[in-house]
Amino acid sequence: MNKLINDPANVVSDALRGVADAHPDLRVDHEQRIVYRADSPVRGKVGLISGGGSGHEPLHAGFVGPGMLDAACAGEIFTSPVPDQMLAATKAVDGGAGVLHIVKNYTGDVMNFEMAAELAAAETKVAVASVVTDDDVAVQDSLYTAGRRGVGVTVLVEKIAGAAAEQGRSLAEVTDVARAVNANGRSMGMALTSCTVPAAGKPTFELPDGQMEIGIGIHGEPGRRRVPTASAAEVAEMLVGPILSDLDFTGGSGVIAFVNGMGATPMIELYVMYHEIATILAKAGVTVARTLVGSYITSLDMAGCSVTLVKADDEILGLWDAPVRTPALRW
Amino acid sequence: MNKLINDPANVVSDALRGVADAHPDLRVDHEQRIVYRADSPVRGKVGLISGGGSGHEPLHAGFVGPGMLDAACAGEIFTSPVPDQMLAATKAVDGGAGVLHIVKNYTGDVMNFEMAAELAAAETKVAVASVVTDDDVAVQDSLYTAGRRGVGVTVLVEKIAGAAAEQGRSLAEVTDVARAVNANGRSMGMALTSCTVPAAGKPTFELPDGQMEIGIGIHGEPGRRRVPTASAAEVAEMLVGPILSDLDFTGGSGVIAFVNGMGATPMIELYVMYHEIATILAKAGVTVARTLVGSYITSLDMAGCSVTLVKADDEILGLWDAPVRTPALRW
């Protein structure tokens, strides 16, 4: 296993030490494995927390900072954090305006965030709301998931809801914005290689050279089908086609188009893909209003990519454009 | 060959189309393969251009924008651009204050940028200066290089000189700043896997599983030695040790510490590495003033990392902190 790690058992805690060392404007609770904005709680602002299994970096810790998340709870690799972490984060980021939980739709995450919300209701006066992202059109149910999986749209929900919270909107308003982004977002991904979980020490699945998996999940869950590798133009069709079939993306103020690398995909390939995707969207009459190209929700060292589209109105675009200052997204 | 590309012969032009599609605030000359700030030339500002072989993305096109480069010339994969491209870019970005060429120390790049500067002197009245980066402590001469190779420090030179130019400093002053950053910067890299050049279709070199190459170049050039894979802590020692032996990084206002992924390295591993590097620097009495962790100067799909340290004074840190708005670096 060729990885830049120490003991496979300590990858998450070692990485959190690196996050703390590299980013003095974050505060890391190493015991609870929670990454905070150093200035949290922000009085009067809705607190945003997210979290999930590790291995998807920069999601979620890389999105903690002004204009995005107040805290991120890190689980073990591909394993949900526990309710105690989410409860601690909920208490810590509450600035008096309530806390929104942003949860990817995986059984463990959903259950543990629900339990944390119940504990918060029992133990505290903090108002808690939650949004569950479920944007992956590839499969209906899957390993770890009832319903659709939450993938790329989560990054956009965190950015856009984060901006709404920063503007001082109420918990109900921030929750509505987050749900609207998820409802108007669809994604699909593919893999050229498996990822390797450090503790397992071998690839999660076998993908022979010359084959690719279309509709892959971010934990290496099976997708729709395995097919021979194809050109970027053909891969773009295989990903964008199902997304456009699932929701009408024409009209409105256009879409936010997000092309994401799965962890081991070089930028040059993401730009080749982006051109093919932009070409398909133009032919389909879909206007691209904003773009994001890079590796933001990954699956360890998997090679491959995903496409996420969010249909936007001017309000959503304004929130997208609002300033953000996190390790992985800043403008 | 599992890559998200179309015809291997068209990877660079396809990727440049994606860059143009994704970034409306850049202007791409597809004929000449030059990426410009859309608002260039900026009147009264020193123009900064760089360029080199493709395959190192986001370097250089990803660093074009306010506060950094005015233009980037793209060569074929791992092949220098030609003097005509550099000449065209030089003419196009001149705002009356002259143009600085930022050149990585590889024989082809140095020769072609020199020729472009001579052509500019013969054909135009544009004042041209140049800085050659040569920060790689791994080897003295190498494939493609007389003297040390130019690697990670190039990113920092482009950012810091870009800020100096944005402030309205003269060509001589901007050149001095760029040279000071290079003179105070040292790097070393390693690879866990080879890269695969699309046109070749097979790995550039053979690196058996369980082996790594210490002191690798960004084109897969051989390093200092091949050794069994080791822990992140041991790899950090192998990279930081030679850097600290080469230059005294104590004192001043501290260092800018840059941990870079080679293209296929997930963020979680870069943060594990950063913690080990920060630990070594603290023990060595080196103060870290600023950090950069991510994949900014890559070698296609190579897995591995490099470390760059730049010894800074308050002026350099101020230029580092100045606003920048490019696809890959923005704050």
XYZ file of C-alpha atoms in Angstrom:
662
model
C 0.000 0.000 0.000
C 1.701 3.156 -1.239
C 0.341 5.951 0.941
C 1.804 8.930 2.756
C 0.625 7.877 6.210
C 1.951 6.545 9.488
C -0.047 3.863 11.296
C -3.212 3.153 9.247
C -5.168 3.237 12.511
C -4.197 6.879 13.105
C -4.761 8.452 9.700
C -7.705 10.594 10.780
C -6.125 11.910 13.960
C -2.795 12.517 12.201
C -4.538 14.445 9.423
C -6.491 16.528 11.951
C -3.168 17.465 13.554
C -2.000 18.642 10.150
C -5.185 20.664 9.675
C -4.617 22.327 13.039
C -0.952 23.034 12.248
C -1.670 24.435 8.789
C -4.700 26.589 9.591
C -4.366 28.861 12.621
C -7.830 30.304 11.884
C -9.359 26.912 12.713
C -9.591 25.335 16.151
C -9.410 21.551 16.374
C -10.793 19.510 19.253
C -8.573 16.459 18.827
C -10.356 14.489 21.533
C -13.775 14.853 19.914
C -12.430 15.163 16.352
C -14.250 18.391 15.605
C -12.855 21.251 13.484
C -14.223 24.695 14.427
C -14.002 28.224 13.139
C -11.634 29.783 15.642
C -14.154 32.565 16.292
C -17.152 30.283 16.877
C -19.763 30.640 18.256
C -20.680 33.739 16.263
C -23.301 35.644 18.266
C -26.658 35.967 16.504
C -25.641 33.808 13.530
C -27.172 30.435 12.724
C -24.479 27.814 13.317
C -23.821 25.336 10.505
C -22.347 21.957 11.250
C -21.671 19.020 9.009
C -19.586 15.911 9.206
C -19.349 12.344 8.113
C -16.837 9.668 7.475
C -13.291 10.837 6.692
C -11.655 10.142 3.335
C -13.639 12.765 1.400
C -11.275 15.683 2.060
C -11.435 18.626 1.759
C -15.090 17.836 2.666
C -15.983 18.718 5.448
C -13.166 20.250 7.537
C -11.830 22.143 4.523
C -15.110 24.055 4.380
C -15.014 25.413 7.917
C -14.677 29.175 8.100
C -16.500 32.462 7.590
C -19.198 32.104 4.944
C -19.462 28.341 5.202
C -19.424 25.857 8.122
C -18.950 26.618 11.824
C -17.852 23.071 12.591
C -17.166 19.710 10.972
C -17.244 16.364 12.806
C -14.832 13.771 11.478
C -15.583 10.053 11.673
C -13.182 7.259 10.935
C -12.549 6.610 7.224
C -15.945 6.083 5.547
C -17.623 5.751 8.962
C -20.120 8.150 10.464
C -19.065 10.286 13.413
C -20.966 9.496 16.623
C -23.875 11.477 18.102
C -21.703 12.773 20.957
C -19.469 14.588 18.478
C -22.429 16.180 16.738
C -23.983 17.137 20.066
C -20.748 18.740 21.275
C -20.425 20.672 18.000
C -24.073 21.744 18.167
C -23.619 23.158 21.658
C -20.321 24.817 20.802
C -21.422 26.679 17.664
C -24.792 27.904 18.893
C -24.723 31.677 18.905
C -28.344 31.978 20.008
C -29.916 31.664 16.547
C -29.991 27.867 16.335
C -27.959 25.280 14.480
C -28.419 23.608 11.096
C -27.106 20.080 10.561
C -26.070 19.359 6.967
C -26.162 15.582 6.546
C -25.295 13.417 3.547
C -27.873 10.685 3.003
C -26.141 7.594 4.368
C -27.878 5.464 6.965
C -25.260 5.916 9.683
C -24.936 9.665 9.249
C -28.681 10.252 9.163
C -29.280 8.124 12.266
C -26.456 9.683 14.266
C -27.324 13.277 13.373
C -30.974 12.530 14.309
C -29.862 11.164 17.642
C -27.666 14.221 18.217
C -30.643 16.481 17.474
C -32.764 14.539 19.977
C -30.033 14.801 22.608
C -29.736 18.542 21.922
C -33.510 18.917 22.375
C -33.387 16.984 25.656
C -30.254 18.606 27.105
C -30.211 22.140 25.751
C -32.395 24.959 24.488
C -30.591 25.064 21.138
C -32.977 24.995 18.177
C -31.751 22.402 15.675
C -32.871 21.888 12.092
C -31.413 19.564 9.515
C -31.133 19.083 5.785
C -30.278 15.730 4.227
C -28.570 15.860 0.814
C -29.543 13.155 -1.674
C -28.485 14.301 -5.126
C -26.901 11.193 -6.690
C -29.055 10.063 -9.621
C -26.996 6.904 -10.207
C -28.925 4.531 -7.954
C -32.053 4.648 -5.830
C -30.854 2.558 -2.861
C -27.270 1.482 -2.314
C -24.825 0.024 0.150
C -25.181 2.252 3.273
C -28.132 4.216 1.803
C -31.920 4.149 1.673
C -32.868 6.506 -1.142
C -30.373 8.473 -3.136
C -26.846 9.098 -1.913
C -25.693 12.547 -0.859
C -22.654 13.578 -2.883
C -21.438 16.710 -4.717
C -24.401 18.931 -3.945
C -23.308 18.869 -0.293
C -20.402 21.190 -1.130
C -22.759 23.665 -2.766
C -25.330 23.427 0.056
C -22.603 24.183 2.593
C -21.414 27.213 0.609
C -24.841 28.663 -0.150
C -26.447 28.006 3.238
C -23.237 29.285 4.825
C -23.627 32.580 3.003
C -27.284 32.818 4.052
C -26.308 32.272 7.679
C -23.530 34.847 7.430
C -26.133 37.395 6.247
C -27.984 36.914 9.515
C -30.950 34.975 8.171
C -33.048 32.925 10.594
C -32.713 29.172 11.110
C -35.926 28.575 9.118
C -34.675 30.714 6.251
C -31.215 29.113 6.146
C -32.822 25.659 6.243
C -35.134 26.584 3.359
C -32.187 27.750 1.251
C -30.255 24.554 1.991
C -33.254 22.395 1.033
C -33.847 24.377 -2.142
C -30.250 23.829 -3.275
C -30.507 20.106 -2.615
C -33.895 19.874 -4.351
C -32.461 21.627 -7.402
C -29.214 19.658 -7.474
C -28.317 16.382 -9.169
C -25.010 14.504 -9.460
C -23.427 11.458 -10.984
C -19.896 10.076 -10.682
C -17.543 7.521 -12.187
C -14.320 5.772 -11.249
C -11.274 4.716 -13.217
C -9.733 3.035 -10.177
C -10.869 1.847 -6.769
C -9.885 3.623 -3.594
C -7.872 1.825 -0.914
C -8.977 2.228 2.704
C -5.764 2.378 4.797
C -6.995 -0.086 7.433
C -7.987 -2.582 4.715
C -4.706 -2.188 2.850
C -6.132 -3.339 -0.473
C -8.483 -1.827 -3.062
C -12.161 -1.754 -2.016
C -13.137 -3.359 -5.299
C -11.427 -4.842 -8.327
C -11.594 -2.735 -11.454
C -9.515 -4.284 -14.234
C -7.396 -1.968 -16.363
C -9.476 -0.835 -19.313
C -12.739 -0.884 -17.346
C -14.538 1.906 -15.495
C -17.489 2.061 -13.113
C -20.269 4.490 -14.042
C -22.438 5.768 -11.194
C -19.910 4.996 -8.463
C -20.511 6.120 -4.870
C -17.976 8.078 -2.823
C -17.180 5.011 -0.711
C -16.579 2.797 -3.704
C -20.169 1.521 -3.656
C -21.156 -0.063 -6.970
C -22.684 2.169 -9.603
C -25.001 1.509 -12.510
C -22.689 -0.485 -14.690
C -19.118 -1.395 -15.531
C -18.076 -0.546 -19.061
C -14.857 -0.342 -21.061
C -12.978 2.935 -20.589
C -14.063 5.550 -23.100
C -13.158 9.041 -24.222
C -13.794 12.092 -22.043
C -16.593 13.081 -24.426
C -18.299 9.713 -23.974
C -17.824 9.732 -20.195
C -19.331 13.225 -20.057
C -22.428 11.946 -21.916
C -22.738 9.005 -19.506
C -22.728 11.351 -16.506
C -24.625 14.390 -17.783
C -27.309 12.409 -19.654
C -28.884 10.852 -16.535
C -28.680 14.189 -14.689
C -30.535 16.066 -17.429
C -33.104 13.249 -17.691
C -33.864 13.577 -14.004
C -34.553 17.319 -13.760
C -35.149 20.173 -16.165
C -32.119 22.453 -15.863
C -33.148 24.964 -18.531
C -34.421 28.406 -17.628
C -34.031 30.164 -14.288
C -30.766 32.038 -13.910
C -28.766 29.080 -15.201
C -26.871 26.385 -13.335
C -23.867 26.105 -11.084
C -21.776 23.433 -12.840
C -19.379 21.561 -10.575
C -16.852 19.063 -11.958
C -15.211 17.204 -9.120
C -12.134 14.994 -8.945
C -12.368 11.846 -6.814
C -8.988 12.269 -5.119
C -6.348 11.042 -7.565
C -7.513 12.892 -10.676
C -5.168 15.550 -12.064
C -6.533 19.014 -12.895
C -5.655 18.664 -16.585
C -8.164 15.796 -16.860
C -10.845 17.743 -14.977
C -10.517 20.602 -17.467
C -10.742 18.189 -20.409
C -13.927 16.834 -18.814
C -15.273 20.315 -18.123
C -15.046 21.260 -21.785
C -17.034 18.171 -22.798
C -19.649 18.827 -20.130
C -19.985 22.497 -21.113
C -20.457 21.413 -24.731
C -23.276 19.005 -23.804
C -24.973 21.614 -21.612
C -24.842 24.221 -24.374
C -26.438 21.776 -26.826
C -29.146 20.961 -24.263
C -29.998 24.635 -23.833
C -28.672 24.753 -20.266
C -26.974 28.036 -19.354
C -23.938 27.801 -17.089
C -23.973 30.701 -14.645
C -21.114 29.643 -12.357
C -18.476 26.901 -12.354
C -16.401 24.974 -9.859
C -13.652 22.650 -11.108
C -11.471 20.763 -8.647
C -11.338 17.928 -6.108
C -13.722 18.929 -3.304
C -15.570 15.720 -2.335
C -13.247 12.798 -2.792
C -12.956 9.117 -2.154
C -9.406 8.751 -0.833
C -7.140 7.858 -3.769
C -9.868 6.958 -6.259
C -9.294 8.214 -9.817
C -12.417 9.459 -11.512
C -14.808 12.374 -11.415
C -18.330 13.455 -10.723
C -20.611 16.103 -12.147
C -23.054 18.143 -10.094
C -25.539 20.646 -11.482
C -27.631 22.990 -9.360
C -30.390 24.986 -10.985
C -30.116 28.476 -9.566
C -32.057 31.687 -9.305
C -30.519 35.099 -8.715
C -30.752 34.693 -4.954
C -28.807 31.413 -5.035
C -26.183 32.942 -7.325
C -25.821 35.923 -4.997
C -25.221 33.576 -2.068
C -22.758 31.540 -4.151
C -20.832 34.721 -4.965
C -20.735 35.941 -1.351
C -17.306 35.975 0.318
C -16.039 32.729 1.813
C -12.853 32.061 3.747
C -12.111 28.393 4.338
C -9.050 26.259 3.604
C -10.549 24.779 0.427
C -12.934 27.466 -0.873
C -12.150 31.140 -0.590
C -13.073 34.210 -2.533
C -4.225 3.820 -19.844
C -7.052 4.956 -17.557
C -7.340 8.701 -18.141
C -10.192 11.157 -18.611
C -9.052 12.380 -22.019
C -9.994 12.185 -25.684
C -7.215 11.781 -28.265
C -3.875 11.767 -26.376
C -2.545 14.134 -29.041
C -5.123 16.795 -28.075
C -4.953 16.778 -24.281
C -3.420 20.248 -23.982
C -5.773 21.964 -26.433
C -8.802 20.160 -24.955
C -7.820 21.210 -21.436
C -7.308 24.820 -22.566
C -10.858 24.761 -23.954
C -12.042 23.657 -20.540
C -10.077 26.454 -18.875
C -11.709 28.977 -21.208
C -15.184 27.516 -20.591
C -14.788 27.409 -16.823
C -13.177 30.806 -16.268
C -14.825 33.767 -17.993
C -12.333 36.119 -16.327
C -9.540 34.537 -18.376
C -9.031 34.915 -22.116
C -7.480 31.989 -23.990
C -5.655 32.284 -27.299
C -6.193 28.723 -28.509
C -4.035 29.183 -31.588
C -0.994 30.298 -29.593
C -1.939 28.390 -26.420
C -1.697 31.381 -24.147
C -3.971 32.045 -21.160
C -4.418 35.757 -20.343
C -6.058 37.837 -17.653
C -9.160 39.070 -19.485
C -8.260 42.675 -18.569
C -4.627 42.520 -19.735
C -2.650 44.558 -20.532
C -3.000 46.520 -17.305
C -1.759 50.055 -17.967
C 1.256 51.038 -15.873
C 1.653 47.594 -14.270
C 4.641 45.321 -14.867
C 3.377 42.326 -16.848
C 4.220 38.874 -15.498
C 4.356 35.892 -17.790
C 5.339 32.338 -17.170
C 4.867 29.054 -18.946
C 6.392 25.708 -19.540
C 5.438 22.198 -20.442
C 1.867 21.177 -19.621
C 1.124 18.416 -17.121
C 1.881 20.505 -14.009
C -1.599 21.992 -13.582
C -2.747 24.242 -12.008
C 0.755 25.656 -12.753
C 0.827 27.978 -14.756
C -2.598 28.795 -16.260
C -4.300 28.350 -12.894
C -2.234 31.253 -11.554
C -3.310 33.825 -14.128
C -5.332 36.673 -12.691
C -5.167 39.826 -10.584
C -2.324 39.613 -8.077
C -0.396 36.919 -9.919
C 0.356 36.239 -13.629
C -0.833 38.240 -16.643
C -0.295 35.337 -19.023
C 0.793 31.693 -19.120
C 2.189 29.940 -22.207
C 1.355 26.239 -22.438
C 3.690 23.784 -24.148
C 2.897 20.201 -24.985
C 3.046 17.795 -22.030
C 6.472 18.186 -20.377
C 7.746 20.177 -23.393
C 8.698 23.839 -23.379
C 6.465 26.312 -25.204
C 8.150 27.947 -28.203
C 9.674 31.452 -28.323
C 6.836 32.727 -30.548
C 4.312 32.044 -27.795
C 6.411 33.853 -25.207
C 6.987 36.751 -27.599
C 3.268 37.064 -28.327
C 2.476 37.005 -24.611
C 5.206 39.551 -23.882
C 3.769 41.981 -26.409
C 0.201 41.404 -25.288
C 0.694 41.981 -21.552
C 2.992 44.990 -21.736
C 1.211 47.896 -20.094
C 4.162 50.236 -20.536
C 6.075 49.201 -17.427
C 7.887 46.210 -18.905
C 7.463 42.441 -18.596
C 9.003 39.867 -16.265
C 9.494 36.291 -17.477
C 9.298 33.693 -14.717
C 11.136 30.622 -15.967
C 11.679 27.237 -14.340
C 15.241 26.020 -14.760
C 14.955 23.431 -17.541
C 17.180 23.706 -20.597
C 14.337 24.072 -23.109
C 12.398 26.650 -21.116
C 15.468 28.749 -20.374
C 16.630 28.728 -24.001
C 13.193 29.554 -25.404
C 12.449 32.342 -22.944
C 15.906 33.805 -23.686
C 15.153 33.705 -27.399
C 11.765 35.352 -26.808
C 13.460 38.116 -24.826
C 15.945 38.656 -27.663
C 13.123 38.785 -30.202
C 11.250 41.265 -28.004
C 14.369 43.451 -27.813
C 14.759 43.330 -31.597
C 11.103 43.823 -32.538
C 9.615 45.939 -29.766
C 10.407 48.567 -27.168
C 9.139 46.368 -24.333
C 11.608 46.096 -21.461
C 11.983 42.438 -20.500
C 13.605 40.971 -17.413
C 13.664 37.371 -16.301
C 14.039 35.239 -13.210
C 14.977 31.578 -13.376
C 13.784 29.419 -10.476
C 16.130 26.659 -9.309
C 15.059 25.554 -5.856
C 15.241 21.737 -5.996
C 17.984 20.552 -3.644
C 17.651 16.912 -4.743
C 20.182 16.924 -7.569
C 22.668 19.342 -9.059
C 22.213 18.495 -12.755
C 19.473 16.284 -14.128
C 17.714 15.120 -17.239
C 16.679 18.396 -18.994
C 18.554 20.586 -16.510
C 21.928 22.212 -15.984
C 22.027 23.228 -12.336
C 19.152 22.746 -9.972
C 15.609 22.176 -11.214
C 12.905 24.794 -10.742
C 9.984 23.326 -8.824
C 7.679 24.424 -5.972
C 9.221 27.823 -5.353
C 7.881 28.879 -8.745
C 4.358 29.013 -7.305
C 5.518 31.279 -4.502
C 7.578 33.486 -6.837
C 4.540 33.963 -9.071
C 2.332 34.909 -6.120
C 4.794 37.238 -4.422
C 6.142 38.954 -7.548
C 2.546 39.202 -8.765
C 1.608 41.131 -5.652
C 4.621 43.435 -6.072
C 3.602 44.162 -9.671
C 0.001 44.790 -8.604
C 1.296 47.415 -6.148
C 2.793 49.316 -9.064
C 6.438 48.561 -8.396
C 8.953 48.967 -11.217
C 10.290 46.128 -13.356
C 13.613 46.247 -11.505
C 11.876 46.096 -8.142
C 9.545 43.245 -9.129
C 12.517 41.317 -10.544
C 14.451 41.815 -7.321
C 11.562 40.478 -5.254
C 11.206 37.438 -7.532
C 14.938 36.698 -7.284
C 14.926 37.121 -3.519
C 12.109 34.575 -3.145
C 13.951 32.077 -5.347
C 17.236 32.678 -3.516
C 15.526 32.051 -0.189
C 13.545 29.020 -1.331
C 14.425 25.313 -1.354
C 12.374 22.248 -2.292
C 12.514 18.489 -2.446
C 9.983 15.952 -3.709
C 9.230 12.234 -3.754
C 7.058 9.848 -5.718
C 5.053 6.774 -4.762
C 4.111 6.109 -8.393
C 5.276 7.191 -11.812
C 3.248 9.527 -13.980
C 1.990 8.392 -17.386
C 2.382 10.780 -20.310
C -0.775 10.384 -22.481
C 1.144 10.183 -25.765
C 3.446 7.488 -24.330
C 0.582 5.493 -22.854
C 2.732 3.815 -20.227
C 4.419 4.894 -16.999
C 7.517 7.068 -17.483
C 9.511 4.822 -15.155
C 8.996 1.581 -13.293
C 8.523 1.907 -9.564
C 7.689 -1.456 -7.994
C 5.007 -1.547 -5.309
C 6.660 -1.013 -1.953
C 9.347 1.290 -3.370
C 9.467 5.074 -3.605
C 11.747 7.575 -5.323
C 13.225 10.311 -3.124
C 14.251 13.535 -4.860
C 12.048 12.985 -7.925
C 11.673 15.703 -10.556
C 8.318 16.975 -11.814
C 8.762 15.165 -15.133
C 9.562 11.848 -13.495
C 13.312 12.500 -13.700
C 15.270 10.276 -11.325
C 15.921 11.539 -7.836
C 18.577 10.807 -5.278
C 17.677 7.257 -4.463
C 15.037 4.572 -4.518
C 14.109 3.214 -1.116
C 11.395 1.035 0.425
C 8.200 2.940 1.230
C 8.251 4.356 4.734
C 6.010 6.181 7.162
C 4.948 9.781 6.623
C 7.239 10.782 9.495
C 10.230 9.139 7.807
C 9.372 10.584 4.394
C 9.109 14.045 5.972
C 12.630 13.619 7.397
C 13.987 12.536 4.000
C 12.579 15.678 2.359
C 13.023 18.335 5.038
C 16.493 17.205 6.129
C 18.242 18.064 2.841
C 16.358 21.372 2.640
C 17.448 22.458 6.105
C 21.033 21.324 5.389
C 21.136 23.537 2.330
C 20.033 26.854 3.827
C 19.544 28.290 7.296
C 15.797 28.833 7.688
C 15.884 30.069 11.276
C 15.335 33.722 12.118
C 13.829 36.370 9.874
C 10.049 36.535 9.991
C 9.757 32.769 9.617
C 9.097 30.616 6.576
C 6.308 30.032 4.113
C 5.866 26.238 4.261
C 4.340 24.680 1.158
C 3.399 21.003 1.013
C 2.453 20.048 -2.505
C 0.713 17.022 -3.975
C 2.093 15.603 -7.224
C -1.291 15.166 -8.922
C -2.793 11.952 -7.577
C -2.245 12.545 -3.872
C -5.360 12.943 -1.720
C -5.624 15.883 0.692
C -5.831 13.602 3.740
C -2.275 12.392 3.003
C -0.997 15.941 2.479
C -2.321 16.924 5.914
C -0.696 13.853 7.504
C 2.556 14.959 5.824
C 2.112 18.569 6.895
C 1.892 17.590 10.541
C 5.152 15.642 10.313
C 6.873 18.499 8.525
C 5.632 21.080 11.037
C 6.932 18.864 13.849
C 10.410 18.677 12.284
C 10.498 22.428 11.649
C 9.498 23.191 15.245
C 12.307 20.933 16.544
C 14.777 22.651 14.203
C 13.832 26.090 15.528
C 12.221 27.147 12.244
C 9.128 29.327 12.674
C 6.285 28.754 10.210
C 4.725 32.090 9.305
C 2.415 30.985 6.497
C 1.327 27.653 4.993
C 0.076 26.312 1.693
C -1.166 22.709 1.483
C -2.518 21.343 -1.791
C -1.642 20.197 -5.309
C -0.294 23.267 -7.106
C 2.682 22.041 -9.170
C 1.998 18.519 -10.286
C 3.337 15.800 -12.514
C 0.188 14.508 -14.255
C -1.069 11.506 -12.274
C 2.012 10.938 -10.143
C 1.350 10.102 -6.481
C 3.752 11.739 -4.084
C 4.526 15.114 -2.621
C 7.082 17.858 -2.367
C 8.067 20.315 0.318
C 9.083 23.919 -0.350
C 10.299 26.374 2.251
C 10.852 30.069 1.618
C 12.579 32.157 4.253
C 10.603 35.366 4.477
C 10.858 38.858 5.882
C 7.883 41.078 6.679
C 7.855 42.497 3.172
C 7.604 39.033 1.581
C 4.869 38.038 4.009
C 2.923 41.200 3.194
C 3.139 40.396 -0.511
C 2.105 36.800 0.177
C -0.951 38.043 2.089
C -1.987 40.537 -0.610
C -5.228 39.742 -2.478
C -5.028 37.292 -5.366
C -7.780 36.179 -7.730
C -6.830 33.264 -9.950
C -8.501 29.890 -10.565
C -6.149 28.039 -8.229
C -5.110 30.620 -5.617
C -7.492 33.263 -4.354
C -7.851 35.224 -1.157
